[in-house]
mmCIF file of C-alpha atoms in Angstrom:
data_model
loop_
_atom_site.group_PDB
_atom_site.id
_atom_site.type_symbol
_atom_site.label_atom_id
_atom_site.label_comp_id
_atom_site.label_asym_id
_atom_site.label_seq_id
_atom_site.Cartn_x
_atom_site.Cartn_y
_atom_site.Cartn_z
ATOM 1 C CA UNK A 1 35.607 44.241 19.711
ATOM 2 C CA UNK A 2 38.311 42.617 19.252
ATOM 3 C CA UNK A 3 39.046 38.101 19.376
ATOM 4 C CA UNK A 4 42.319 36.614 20.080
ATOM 5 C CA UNK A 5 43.598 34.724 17.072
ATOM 6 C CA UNK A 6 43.052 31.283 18.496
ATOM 7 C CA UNK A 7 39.702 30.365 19.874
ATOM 8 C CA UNK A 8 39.867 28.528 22.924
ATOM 9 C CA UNK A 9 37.223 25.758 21.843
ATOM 10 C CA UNK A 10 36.104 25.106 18.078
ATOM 11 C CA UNK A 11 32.521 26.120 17.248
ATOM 12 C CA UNK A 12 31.213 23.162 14.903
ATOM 13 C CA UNK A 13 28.712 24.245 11.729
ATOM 14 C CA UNK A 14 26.035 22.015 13.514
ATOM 15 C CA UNK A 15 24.947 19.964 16.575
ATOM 16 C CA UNK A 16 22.145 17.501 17.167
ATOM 17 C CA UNK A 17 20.440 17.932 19.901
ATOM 18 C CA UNK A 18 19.415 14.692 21.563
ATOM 19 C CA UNK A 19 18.230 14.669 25.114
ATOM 20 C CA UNK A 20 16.860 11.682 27.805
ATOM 21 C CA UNK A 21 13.729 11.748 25.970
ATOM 22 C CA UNK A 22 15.513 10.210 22.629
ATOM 23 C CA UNK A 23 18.120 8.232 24.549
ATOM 24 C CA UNK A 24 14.884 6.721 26.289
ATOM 25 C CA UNK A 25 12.798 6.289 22.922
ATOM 26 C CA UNK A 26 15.662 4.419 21.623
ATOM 27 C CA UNK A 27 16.572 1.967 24.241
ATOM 28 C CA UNK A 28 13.484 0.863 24.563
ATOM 29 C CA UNK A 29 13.596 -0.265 20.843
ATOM 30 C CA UNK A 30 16.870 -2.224 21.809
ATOM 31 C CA UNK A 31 14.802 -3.976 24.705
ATOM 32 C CA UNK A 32 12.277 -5.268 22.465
ATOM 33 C CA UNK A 33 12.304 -7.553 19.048
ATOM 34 C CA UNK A 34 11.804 -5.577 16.353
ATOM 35 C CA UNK A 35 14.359 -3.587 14.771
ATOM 36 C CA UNK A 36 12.730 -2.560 11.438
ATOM 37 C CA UNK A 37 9.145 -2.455 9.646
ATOM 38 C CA UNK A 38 7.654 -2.094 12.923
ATOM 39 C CA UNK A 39 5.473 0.911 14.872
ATOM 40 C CA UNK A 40 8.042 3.249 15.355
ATOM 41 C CA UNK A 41 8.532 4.174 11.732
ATOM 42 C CA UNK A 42 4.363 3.879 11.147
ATOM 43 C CA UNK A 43 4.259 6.721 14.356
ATOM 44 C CA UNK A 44 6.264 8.582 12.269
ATOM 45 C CA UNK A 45 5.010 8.355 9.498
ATOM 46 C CA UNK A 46 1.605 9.510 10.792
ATOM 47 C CA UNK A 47 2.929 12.085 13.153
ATOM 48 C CA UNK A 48 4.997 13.889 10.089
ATOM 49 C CA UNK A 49 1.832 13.499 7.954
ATOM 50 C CA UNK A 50 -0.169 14.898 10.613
ATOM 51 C CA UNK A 51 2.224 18.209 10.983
ATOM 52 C CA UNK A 52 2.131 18.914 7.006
ATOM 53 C CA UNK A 53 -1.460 18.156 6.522
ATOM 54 C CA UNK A 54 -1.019 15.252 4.388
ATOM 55 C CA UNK A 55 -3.237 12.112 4.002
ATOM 56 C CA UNK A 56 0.283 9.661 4.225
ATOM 57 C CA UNK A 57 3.775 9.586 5.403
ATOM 58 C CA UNK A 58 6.349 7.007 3.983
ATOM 59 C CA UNK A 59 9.584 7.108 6.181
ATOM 60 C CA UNK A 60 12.786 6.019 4.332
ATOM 61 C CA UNK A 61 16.187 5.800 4.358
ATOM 62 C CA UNK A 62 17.363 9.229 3.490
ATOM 63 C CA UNK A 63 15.847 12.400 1.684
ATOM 64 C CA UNK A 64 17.572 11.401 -0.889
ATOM 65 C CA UNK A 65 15.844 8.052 -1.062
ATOM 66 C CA UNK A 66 12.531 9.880 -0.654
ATOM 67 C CA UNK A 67 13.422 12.489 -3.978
ATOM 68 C CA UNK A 68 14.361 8.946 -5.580
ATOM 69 C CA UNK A 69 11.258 7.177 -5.021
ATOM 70 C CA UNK A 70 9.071 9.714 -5.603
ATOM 71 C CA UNK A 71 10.710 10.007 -9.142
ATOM 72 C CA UNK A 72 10.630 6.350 -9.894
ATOM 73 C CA UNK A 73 6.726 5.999 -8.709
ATOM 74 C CA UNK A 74 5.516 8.608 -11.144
ATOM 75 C CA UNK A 75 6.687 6.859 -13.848
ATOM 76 C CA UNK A 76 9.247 9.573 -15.116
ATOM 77 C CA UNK A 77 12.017 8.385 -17.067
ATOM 78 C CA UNK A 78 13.927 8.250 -19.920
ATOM 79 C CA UNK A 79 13.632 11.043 -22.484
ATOM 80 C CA UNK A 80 10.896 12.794 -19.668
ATOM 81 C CA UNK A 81 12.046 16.413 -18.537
ATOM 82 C CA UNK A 82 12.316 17.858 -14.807
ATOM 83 C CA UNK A 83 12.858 21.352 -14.281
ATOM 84 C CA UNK A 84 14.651 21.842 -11.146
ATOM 85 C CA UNK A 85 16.926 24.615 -9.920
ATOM 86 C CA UNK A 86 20.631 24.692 -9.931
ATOM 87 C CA UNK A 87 21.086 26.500 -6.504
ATOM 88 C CA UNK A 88 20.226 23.298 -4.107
ATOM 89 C CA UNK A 89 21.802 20.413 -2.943
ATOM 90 C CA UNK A 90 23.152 18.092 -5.555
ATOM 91 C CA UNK A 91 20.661 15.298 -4.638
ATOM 92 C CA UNK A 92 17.634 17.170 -5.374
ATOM 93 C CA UNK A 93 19.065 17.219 -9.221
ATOM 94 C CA UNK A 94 20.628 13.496 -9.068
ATOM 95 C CA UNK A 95 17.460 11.513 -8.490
ATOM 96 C CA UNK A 96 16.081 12.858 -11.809
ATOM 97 C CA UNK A 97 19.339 11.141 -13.548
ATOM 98 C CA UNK A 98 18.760 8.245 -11.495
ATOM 99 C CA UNK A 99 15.576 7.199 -13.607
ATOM 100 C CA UNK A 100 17.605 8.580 -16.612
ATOM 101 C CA UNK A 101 15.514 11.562 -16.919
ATOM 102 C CA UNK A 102 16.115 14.722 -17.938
ATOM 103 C CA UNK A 103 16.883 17.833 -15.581
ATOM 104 C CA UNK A 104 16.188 21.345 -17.298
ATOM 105 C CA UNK A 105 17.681 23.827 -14.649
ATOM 106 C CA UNK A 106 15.623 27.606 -14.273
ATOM 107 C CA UNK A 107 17.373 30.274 -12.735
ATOM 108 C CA UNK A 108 16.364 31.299 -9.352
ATOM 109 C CA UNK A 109 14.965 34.590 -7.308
ATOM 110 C CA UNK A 110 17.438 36.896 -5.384
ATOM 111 C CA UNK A 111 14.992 37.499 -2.733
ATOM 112 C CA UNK A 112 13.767 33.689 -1.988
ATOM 113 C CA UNK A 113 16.687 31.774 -3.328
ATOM 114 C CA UNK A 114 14.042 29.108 -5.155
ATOM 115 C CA UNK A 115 12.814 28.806 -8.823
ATOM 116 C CA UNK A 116 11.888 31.891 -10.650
ATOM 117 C CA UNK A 117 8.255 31.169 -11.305
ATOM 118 C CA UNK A 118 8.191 33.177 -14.290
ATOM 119 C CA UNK A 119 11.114 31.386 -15.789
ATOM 120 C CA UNK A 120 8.911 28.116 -15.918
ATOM 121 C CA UNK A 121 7.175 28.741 -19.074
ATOM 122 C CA UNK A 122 10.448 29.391 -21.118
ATOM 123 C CA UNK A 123 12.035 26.586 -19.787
ATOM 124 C CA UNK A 124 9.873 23.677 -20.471
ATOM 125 C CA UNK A 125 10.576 21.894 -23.607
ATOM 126 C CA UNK A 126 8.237 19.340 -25.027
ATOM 127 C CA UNK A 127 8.909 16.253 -22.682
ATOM 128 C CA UNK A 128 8.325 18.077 -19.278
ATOM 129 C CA UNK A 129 6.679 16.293 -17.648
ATOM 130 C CA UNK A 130 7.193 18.139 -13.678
ATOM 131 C CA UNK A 131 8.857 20.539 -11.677
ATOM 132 C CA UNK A 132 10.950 19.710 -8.854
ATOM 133 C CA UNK A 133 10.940 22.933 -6.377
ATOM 134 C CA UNK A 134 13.205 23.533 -3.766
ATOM 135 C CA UNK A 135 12.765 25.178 -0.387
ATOM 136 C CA UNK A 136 16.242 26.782 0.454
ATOM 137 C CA UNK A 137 17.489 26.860 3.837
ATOM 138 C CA UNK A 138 13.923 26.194 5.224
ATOM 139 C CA UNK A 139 12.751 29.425 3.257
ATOM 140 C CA UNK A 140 9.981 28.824 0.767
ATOM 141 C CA UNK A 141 9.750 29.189 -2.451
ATOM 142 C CA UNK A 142 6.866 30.720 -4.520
ATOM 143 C CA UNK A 143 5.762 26.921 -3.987
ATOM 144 C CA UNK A 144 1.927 28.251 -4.388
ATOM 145 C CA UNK A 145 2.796 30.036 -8.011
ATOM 146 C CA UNK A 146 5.101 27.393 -9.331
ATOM 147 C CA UNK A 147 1.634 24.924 -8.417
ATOM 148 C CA UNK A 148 -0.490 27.543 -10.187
ATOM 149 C CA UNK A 149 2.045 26.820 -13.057
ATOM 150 C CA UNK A 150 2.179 23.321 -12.938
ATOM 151 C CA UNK A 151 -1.369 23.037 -12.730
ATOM 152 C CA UNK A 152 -1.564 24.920 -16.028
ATOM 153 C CA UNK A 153 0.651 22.870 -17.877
ATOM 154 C CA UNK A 154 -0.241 19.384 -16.530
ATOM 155 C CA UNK A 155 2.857 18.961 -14.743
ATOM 156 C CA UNK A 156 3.748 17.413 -11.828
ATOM 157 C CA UNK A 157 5.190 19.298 -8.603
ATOM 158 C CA UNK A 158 7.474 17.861 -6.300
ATOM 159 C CA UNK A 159 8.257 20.121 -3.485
ATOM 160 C CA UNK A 160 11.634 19.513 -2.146
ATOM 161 C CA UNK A 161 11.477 20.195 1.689
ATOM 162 C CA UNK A 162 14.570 18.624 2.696
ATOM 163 C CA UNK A 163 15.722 21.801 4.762
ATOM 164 C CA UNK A 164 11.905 22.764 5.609
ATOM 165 C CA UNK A 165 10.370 20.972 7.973
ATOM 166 C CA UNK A 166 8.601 23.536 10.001
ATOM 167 C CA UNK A 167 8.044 26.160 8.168
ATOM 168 C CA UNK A 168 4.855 27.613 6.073
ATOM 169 C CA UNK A 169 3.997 29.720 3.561
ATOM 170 C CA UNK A 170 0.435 31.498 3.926
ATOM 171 C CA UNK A 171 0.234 29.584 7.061
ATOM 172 C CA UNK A 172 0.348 26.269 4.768
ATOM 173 C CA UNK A 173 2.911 23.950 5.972
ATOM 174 C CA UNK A 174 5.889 23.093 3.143
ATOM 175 C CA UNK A 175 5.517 19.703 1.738
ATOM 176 C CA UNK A 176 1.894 19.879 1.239
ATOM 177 C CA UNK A 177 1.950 21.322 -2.011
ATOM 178 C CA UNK A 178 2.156 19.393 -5.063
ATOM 179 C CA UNK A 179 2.175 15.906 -5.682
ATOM 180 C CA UNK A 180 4.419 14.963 -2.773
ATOM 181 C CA UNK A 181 6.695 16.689 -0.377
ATOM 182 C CA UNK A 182 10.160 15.294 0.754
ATOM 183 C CA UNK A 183 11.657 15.604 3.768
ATOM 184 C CA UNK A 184 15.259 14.751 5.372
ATOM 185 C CA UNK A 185 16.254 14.254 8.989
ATOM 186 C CA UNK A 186 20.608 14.264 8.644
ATOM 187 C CA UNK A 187 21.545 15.644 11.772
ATOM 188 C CA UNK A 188 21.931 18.945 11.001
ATOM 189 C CA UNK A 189 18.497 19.235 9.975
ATOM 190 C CA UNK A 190 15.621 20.433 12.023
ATOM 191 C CA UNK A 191 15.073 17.469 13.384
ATOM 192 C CA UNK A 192 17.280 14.090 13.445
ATOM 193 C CA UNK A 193 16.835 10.691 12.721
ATOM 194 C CA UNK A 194 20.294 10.282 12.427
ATOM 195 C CA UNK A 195 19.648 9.447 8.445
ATOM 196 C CA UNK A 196 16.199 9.347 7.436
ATOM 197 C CA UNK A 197 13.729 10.709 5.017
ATOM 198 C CA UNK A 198 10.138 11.190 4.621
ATOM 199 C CA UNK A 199 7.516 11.595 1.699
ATOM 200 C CA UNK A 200 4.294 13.146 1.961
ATOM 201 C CA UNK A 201 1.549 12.846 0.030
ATOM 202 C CA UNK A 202 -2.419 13.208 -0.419
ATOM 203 C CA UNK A 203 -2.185 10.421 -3.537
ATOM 204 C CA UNK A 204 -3.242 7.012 -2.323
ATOM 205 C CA UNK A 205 -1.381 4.897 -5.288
ATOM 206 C CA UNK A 206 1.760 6.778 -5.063
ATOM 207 C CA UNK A 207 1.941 6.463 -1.477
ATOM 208 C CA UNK A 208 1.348 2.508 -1.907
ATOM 209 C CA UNK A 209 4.131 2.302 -4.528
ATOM 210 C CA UNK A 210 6.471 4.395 -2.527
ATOM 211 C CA UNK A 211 5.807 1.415 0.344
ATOM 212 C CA UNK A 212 6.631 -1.257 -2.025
ATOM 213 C CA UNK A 213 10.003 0.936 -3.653
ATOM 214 C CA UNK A 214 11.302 1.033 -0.202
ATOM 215 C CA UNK A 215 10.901 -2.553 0.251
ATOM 216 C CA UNK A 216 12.619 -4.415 -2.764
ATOM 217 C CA UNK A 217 9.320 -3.872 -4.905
ATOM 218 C CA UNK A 218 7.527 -6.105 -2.612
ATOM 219 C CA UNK A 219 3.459 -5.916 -2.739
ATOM 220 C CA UNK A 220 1.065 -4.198 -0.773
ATOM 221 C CA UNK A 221 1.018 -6.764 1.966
ATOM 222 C CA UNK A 222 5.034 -6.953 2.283
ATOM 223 C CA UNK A 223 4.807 -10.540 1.213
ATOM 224 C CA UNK A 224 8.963 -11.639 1.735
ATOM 225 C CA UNK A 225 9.790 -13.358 -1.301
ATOM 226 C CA UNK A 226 6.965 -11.268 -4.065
ATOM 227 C CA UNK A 227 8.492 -8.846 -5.546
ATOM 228 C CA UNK A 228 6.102 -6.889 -8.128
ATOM 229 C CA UNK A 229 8.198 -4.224 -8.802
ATOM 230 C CA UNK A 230 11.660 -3.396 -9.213
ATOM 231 C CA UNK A 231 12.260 -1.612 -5.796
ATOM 232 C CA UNK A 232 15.303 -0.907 -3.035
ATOM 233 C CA UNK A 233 15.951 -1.109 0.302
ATOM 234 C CA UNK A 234 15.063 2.614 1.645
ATOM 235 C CA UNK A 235 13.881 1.389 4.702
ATOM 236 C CA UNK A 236 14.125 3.074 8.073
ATOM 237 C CA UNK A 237 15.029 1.087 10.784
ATOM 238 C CA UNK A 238 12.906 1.470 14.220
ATOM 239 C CA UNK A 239 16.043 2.944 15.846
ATOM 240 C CA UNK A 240 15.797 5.928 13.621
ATOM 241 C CA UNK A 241 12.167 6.119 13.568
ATOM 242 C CA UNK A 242 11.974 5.975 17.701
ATOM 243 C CA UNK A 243 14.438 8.587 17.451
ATOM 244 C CA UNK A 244 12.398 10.948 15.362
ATOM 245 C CA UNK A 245 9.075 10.443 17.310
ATOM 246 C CA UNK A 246 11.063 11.983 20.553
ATOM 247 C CA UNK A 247 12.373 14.699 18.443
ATOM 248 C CA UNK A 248 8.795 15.888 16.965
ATOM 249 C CA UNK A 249 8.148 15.701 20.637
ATOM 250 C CA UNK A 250 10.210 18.362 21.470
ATOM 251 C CA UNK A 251 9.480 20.295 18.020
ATOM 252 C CA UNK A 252 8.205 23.225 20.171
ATOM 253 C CA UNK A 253 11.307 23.770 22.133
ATOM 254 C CA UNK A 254 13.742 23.053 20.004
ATOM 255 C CA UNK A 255 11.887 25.405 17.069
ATOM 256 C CA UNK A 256 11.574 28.579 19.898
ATOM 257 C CA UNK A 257 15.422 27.721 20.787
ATOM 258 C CA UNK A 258 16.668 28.205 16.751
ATOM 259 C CA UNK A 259 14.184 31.217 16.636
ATOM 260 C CA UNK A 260 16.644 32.487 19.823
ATOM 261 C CA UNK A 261 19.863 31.766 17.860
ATOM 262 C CA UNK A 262 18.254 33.667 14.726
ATOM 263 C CA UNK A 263 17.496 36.855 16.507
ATOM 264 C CA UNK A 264 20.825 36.356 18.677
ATOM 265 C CA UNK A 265 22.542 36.606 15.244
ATOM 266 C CA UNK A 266 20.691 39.321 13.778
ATOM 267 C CA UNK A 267 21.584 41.759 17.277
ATOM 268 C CA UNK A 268 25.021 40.437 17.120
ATOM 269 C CA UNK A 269 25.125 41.661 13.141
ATOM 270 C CA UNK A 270 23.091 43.844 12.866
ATOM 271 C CA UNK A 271 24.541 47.576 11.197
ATOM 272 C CA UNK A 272 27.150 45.454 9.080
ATOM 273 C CA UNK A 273 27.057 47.093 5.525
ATOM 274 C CA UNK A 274 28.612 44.020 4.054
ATOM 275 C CA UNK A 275 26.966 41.394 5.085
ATOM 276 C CA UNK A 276 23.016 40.552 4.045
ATOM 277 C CA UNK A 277 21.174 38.667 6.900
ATOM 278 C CA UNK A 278 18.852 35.481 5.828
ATOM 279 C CA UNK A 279 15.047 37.120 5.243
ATOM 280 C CA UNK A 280 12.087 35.069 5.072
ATOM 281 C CA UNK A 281 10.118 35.115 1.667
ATOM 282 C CA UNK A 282 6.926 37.162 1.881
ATOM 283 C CA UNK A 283 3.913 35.540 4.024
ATOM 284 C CA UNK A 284 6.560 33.036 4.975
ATOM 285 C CA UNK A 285 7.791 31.217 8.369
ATOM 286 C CA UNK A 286 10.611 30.034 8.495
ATOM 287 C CA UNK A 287 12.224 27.395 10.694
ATOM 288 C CA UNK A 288 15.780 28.082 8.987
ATOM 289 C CA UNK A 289 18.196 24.709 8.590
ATOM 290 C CA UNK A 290 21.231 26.589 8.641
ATOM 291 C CA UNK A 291 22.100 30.399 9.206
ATOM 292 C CA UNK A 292 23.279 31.514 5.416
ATOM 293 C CA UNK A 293 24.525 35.030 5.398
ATOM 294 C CA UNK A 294 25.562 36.872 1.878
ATOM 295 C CA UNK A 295 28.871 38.678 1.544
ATOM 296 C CA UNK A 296 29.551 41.646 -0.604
ATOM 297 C CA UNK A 297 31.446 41.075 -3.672
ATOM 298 C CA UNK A 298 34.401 42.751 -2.695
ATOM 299 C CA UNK A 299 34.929 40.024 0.243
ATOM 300 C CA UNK A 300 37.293 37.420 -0.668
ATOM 301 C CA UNK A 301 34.721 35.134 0.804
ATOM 302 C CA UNK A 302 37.608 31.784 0.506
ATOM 303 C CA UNK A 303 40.001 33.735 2.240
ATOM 304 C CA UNK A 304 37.075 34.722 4.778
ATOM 305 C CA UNK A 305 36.629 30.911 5.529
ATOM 306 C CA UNK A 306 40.467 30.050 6.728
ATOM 307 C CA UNK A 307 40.617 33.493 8.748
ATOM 308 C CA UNK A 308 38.030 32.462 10.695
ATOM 309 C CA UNK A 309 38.569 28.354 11.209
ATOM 310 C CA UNK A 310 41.870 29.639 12.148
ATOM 311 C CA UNK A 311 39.461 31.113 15.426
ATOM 312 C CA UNK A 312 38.067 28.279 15.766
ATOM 313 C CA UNK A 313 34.793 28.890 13.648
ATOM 314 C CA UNK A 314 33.653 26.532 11.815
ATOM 315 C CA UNK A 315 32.155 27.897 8.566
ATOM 316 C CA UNK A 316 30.856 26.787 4.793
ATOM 317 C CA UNK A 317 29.695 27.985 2.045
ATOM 318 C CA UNK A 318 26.288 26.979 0.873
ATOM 319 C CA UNK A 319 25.413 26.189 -1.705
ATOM 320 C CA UNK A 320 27.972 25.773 -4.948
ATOM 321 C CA UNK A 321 25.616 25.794 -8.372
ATOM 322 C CA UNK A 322 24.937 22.109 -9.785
ATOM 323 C CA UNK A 323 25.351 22.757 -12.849
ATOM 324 C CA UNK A 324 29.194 23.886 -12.053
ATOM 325 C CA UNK A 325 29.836 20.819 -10.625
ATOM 326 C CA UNK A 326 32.230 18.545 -12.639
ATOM 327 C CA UNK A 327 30.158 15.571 -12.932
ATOM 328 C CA UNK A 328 27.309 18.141 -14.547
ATOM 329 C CA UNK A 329 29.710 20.560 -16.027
ATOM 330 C CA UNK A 330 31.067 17.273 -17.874
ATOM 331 C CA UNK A 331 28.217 14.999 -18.740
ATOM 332 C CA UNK A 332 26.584 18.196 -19.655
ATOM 333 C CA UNK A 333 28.760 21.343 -20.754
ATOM 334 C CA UNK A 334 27.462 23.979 -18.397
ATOM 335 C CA UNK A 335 29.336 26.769 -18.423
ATOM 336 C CA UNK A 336 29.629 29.916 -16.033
ATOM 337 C CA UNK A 337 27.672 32.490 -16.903
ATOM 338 C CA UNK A 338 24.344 29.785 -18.152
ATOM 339 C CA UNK A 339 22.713 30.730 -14.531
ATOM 340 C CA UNK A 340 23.488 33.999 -13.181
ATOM 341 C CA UNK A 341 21.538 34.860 -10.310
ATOM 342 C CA UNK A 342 21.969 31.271 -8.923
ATOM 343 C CA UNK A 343 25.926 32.017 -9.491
ATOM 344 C CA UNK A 344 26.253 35.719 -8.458
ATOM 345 C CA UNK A 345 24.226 34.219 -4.983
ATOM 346 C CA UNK A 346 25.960 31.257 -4.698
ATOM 347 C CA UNK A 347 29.702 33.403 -4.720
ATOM 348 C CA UNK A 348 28.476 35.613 -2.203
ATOM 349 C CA UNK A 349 27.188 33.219 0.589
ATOM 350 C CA UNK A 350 28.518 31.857 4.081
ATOM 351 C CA UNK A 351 26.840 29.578 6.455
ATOM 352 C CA UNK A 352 28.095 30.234 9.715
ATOM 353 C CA UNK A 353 27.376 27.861 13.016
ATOM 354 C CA UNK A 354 24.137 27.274 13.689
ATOM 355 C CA UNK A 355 22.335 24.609 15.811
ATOM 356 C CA UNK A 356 19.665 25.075 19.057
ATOM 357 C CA UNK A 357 22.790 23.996 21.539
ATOM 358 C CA UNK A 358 24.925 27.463 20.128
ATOM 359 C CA UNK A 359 25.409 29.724 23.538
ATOM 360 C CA UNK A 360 24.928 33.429 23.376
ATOM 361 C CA UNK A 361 28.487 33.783 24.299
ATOM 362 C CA UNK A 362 29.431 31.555 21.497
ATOM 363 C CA UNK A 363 27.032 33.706 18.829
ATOM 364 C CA UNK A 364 28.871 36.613 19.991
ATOM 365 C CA UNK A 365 32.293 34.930 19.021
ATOM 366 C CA UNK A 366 31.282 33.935 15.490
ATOM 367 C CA UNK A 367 30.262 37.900 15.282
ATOM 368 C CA UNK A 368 33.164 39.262 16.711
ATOM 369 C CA UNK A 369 35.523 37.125 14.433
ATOM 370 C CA UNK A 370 33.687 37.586 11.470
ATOM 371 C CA UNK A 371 34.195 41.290 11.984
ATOM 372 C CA UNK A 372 37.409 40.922 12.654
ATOM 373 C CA UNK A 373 38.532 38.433 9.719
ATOM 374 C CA UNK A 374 36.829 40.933 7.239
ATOM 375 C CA UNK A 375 38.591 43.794 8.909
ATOM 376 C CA UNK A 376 41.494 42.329 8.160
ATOM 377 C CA UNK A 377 40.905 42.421 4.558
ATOM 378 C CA UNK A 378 40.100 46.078 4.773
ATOM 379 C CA UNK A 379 36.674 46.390 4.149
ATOM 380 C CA UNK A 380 35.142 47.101 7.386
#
């Protein structure tokens, strides 16, 4: 099939999806008196902790506020080593520089797109202290061997679950392995808060220190002017929170409505010998963040990404290694070639549109431009 070369309406990477319900939720909030540190964000909190299994929720400002905290409330700083992986959002590697500690990057798995668990061992120097794990895209990682690692070392896990609310692994829920579990709500994610993060956690004393971090350091009872810690303002206003209470009220629907996008996509693709569709990990389920497909090499995947905005389809690629960003590639000499499999993935991938308001009609126009575009460069 064949597209015209200009769309006739742009199809944006992502969409929230907000509804009565959360237009409701909110103005109510606006009708009452309290604007933040009030019952919205403790709902939650308890209705996030409820879905993962975990004893507490602390909502905060961001995802990246809850990777921060969680950080700063172990105690791991200066001189202490993280291993983390290099194929992630930059955040997930930032908040261990924040506390001026030390990341130590591990190559990742083709198949999941997380840590190589059996990359752990040779990795660790004599300061690690904990592994940071990431779940890509909303797929899991070998969370439960990287634990069995951890576990065997002394370390620490954090599970990164920024992009995984939703999904399992063995029918456990991510962010209930580990130490603590992090979640973000941007509004591309899952669900939206607008911003927003949440940290999860079985660990009564981290949980309490995470309160008091998000609050300026204040103590245990929120006391205004008692600061016993040095701490930040990674609150989440009641806005945000009433927000994300509506949206885990419509987890159900909007979870079946990405699972129709996902198998619209894979008809729409399917037979493409150059193209790799998203696969969840073994004994996982997945309740993907964004729709990641991986090109062959011989795509000029750049190229690829102007053909098709100039049909009006939004695309990106996802993600660029860390460790090849300036910042990291200047503060501390990474080179290409020091990660390969996060590098040869990271070349090779394209996130096209993906949200739970994409039509069919507009799932078949990403597929019949992408065809098209790669046509073009003589490879279909």
């Amino acid at each position: 099939m064949t597209t015209s070369r200009k769309a006739t309406a742009r199809i944006p990477i992502a969409r929230p999806d907000i509804g009565q319900l959360e237009i409701d939720a909110v103005t109510e909030v606006l009708h009452g008196d309290v604007l933040a540190l009030g019952p919205r964000a403790e709902a939650f909190e308890d209705a996030v902790a409820s879905l993962t299994g975990r004893r507490y929720g602390i909502a905060c400002s961001s995802g990246t506020a809850g990777l921060h905290m969680v950080i700063a409330g172990l105690g791991l700083g200066e001189r202490d080593e993280v291993i983390t992986t290099p194929f992630s959002f930059v955040a997930s590697a930032n908040c261990i520089l924040y506390e001026r500690a030390i990341p130590r990057f591990v190559d990742i798995e083709e198949e999941t797109l997380g840590i190589d668990p059996d990359r752990l061992a040779g990795t660790a120097g004599r300061n690690t202290r904990a592994v940071l794990a990431v779940d890509v895209f909303g797929n899991p990682c070998r969370i439960d061997a990287i634990q069995e690692a951890a576990d065997h070392h002394g370390w620490y896990l954090i599970e990164d679950s920024c992009e995984a609310l939703g999904s399992t692994l063995r029918g456990r829920p991510t962010g209930s392995f580990g130490v603590a579990g992090i979640f973000a709500f941007y509004p591309n994610k899952q669900i939206t808060t607008g911003e927003g993060g949440m940290v999860v956690t079985d660990d009564p004393a981290l949980a309490e220190a995470l309160r008091s971090l998000r609050n300026q350091g204040r103590d245990p009872d929120g006391t205004w002017l008692r600061h016993v810690r040095l701490g930040f303002n990674y609150r989440l206003d009641e806005l945000s929170a009433a927000l994300g209470v509506a949206q885990l009220q419509r987890l159900g629907e909007l979870r079946a409505r990405r699972r129709h996008v996902v198998d619209r996509y894979a008809h729409a693709l399917q037979g493409l010998p150059w193209l790799r569709l998203p696969t969840p990990a073994p004994a996982a389920e997945v309740d993907w963040f964004v729709y990641v497909i991986r090109l062959d090499p011989g795509i000029d995947r750049d190229h690829l990404v102007g053909q098709l905005d100039e049909r009006g389809v939004s695309t990106r690629p996802y993600f660029s290694p860390i460790h090849l960003q300036p910042y990291w590639r200047d503060r501390f000499g990474y080179r290409p070639g020091d990660f390969p499999i996060t590098e040869r993935v990271a070349s090779s991938t394209l996130a096209l549109p993906f949200s739970t308001r994409l039509t069919d009609e507009e799932i078949q126009q990403v597929a019949d431009a992408l065809r098209d575009c790669v046509e073009e460069q003589g490879r279909a």
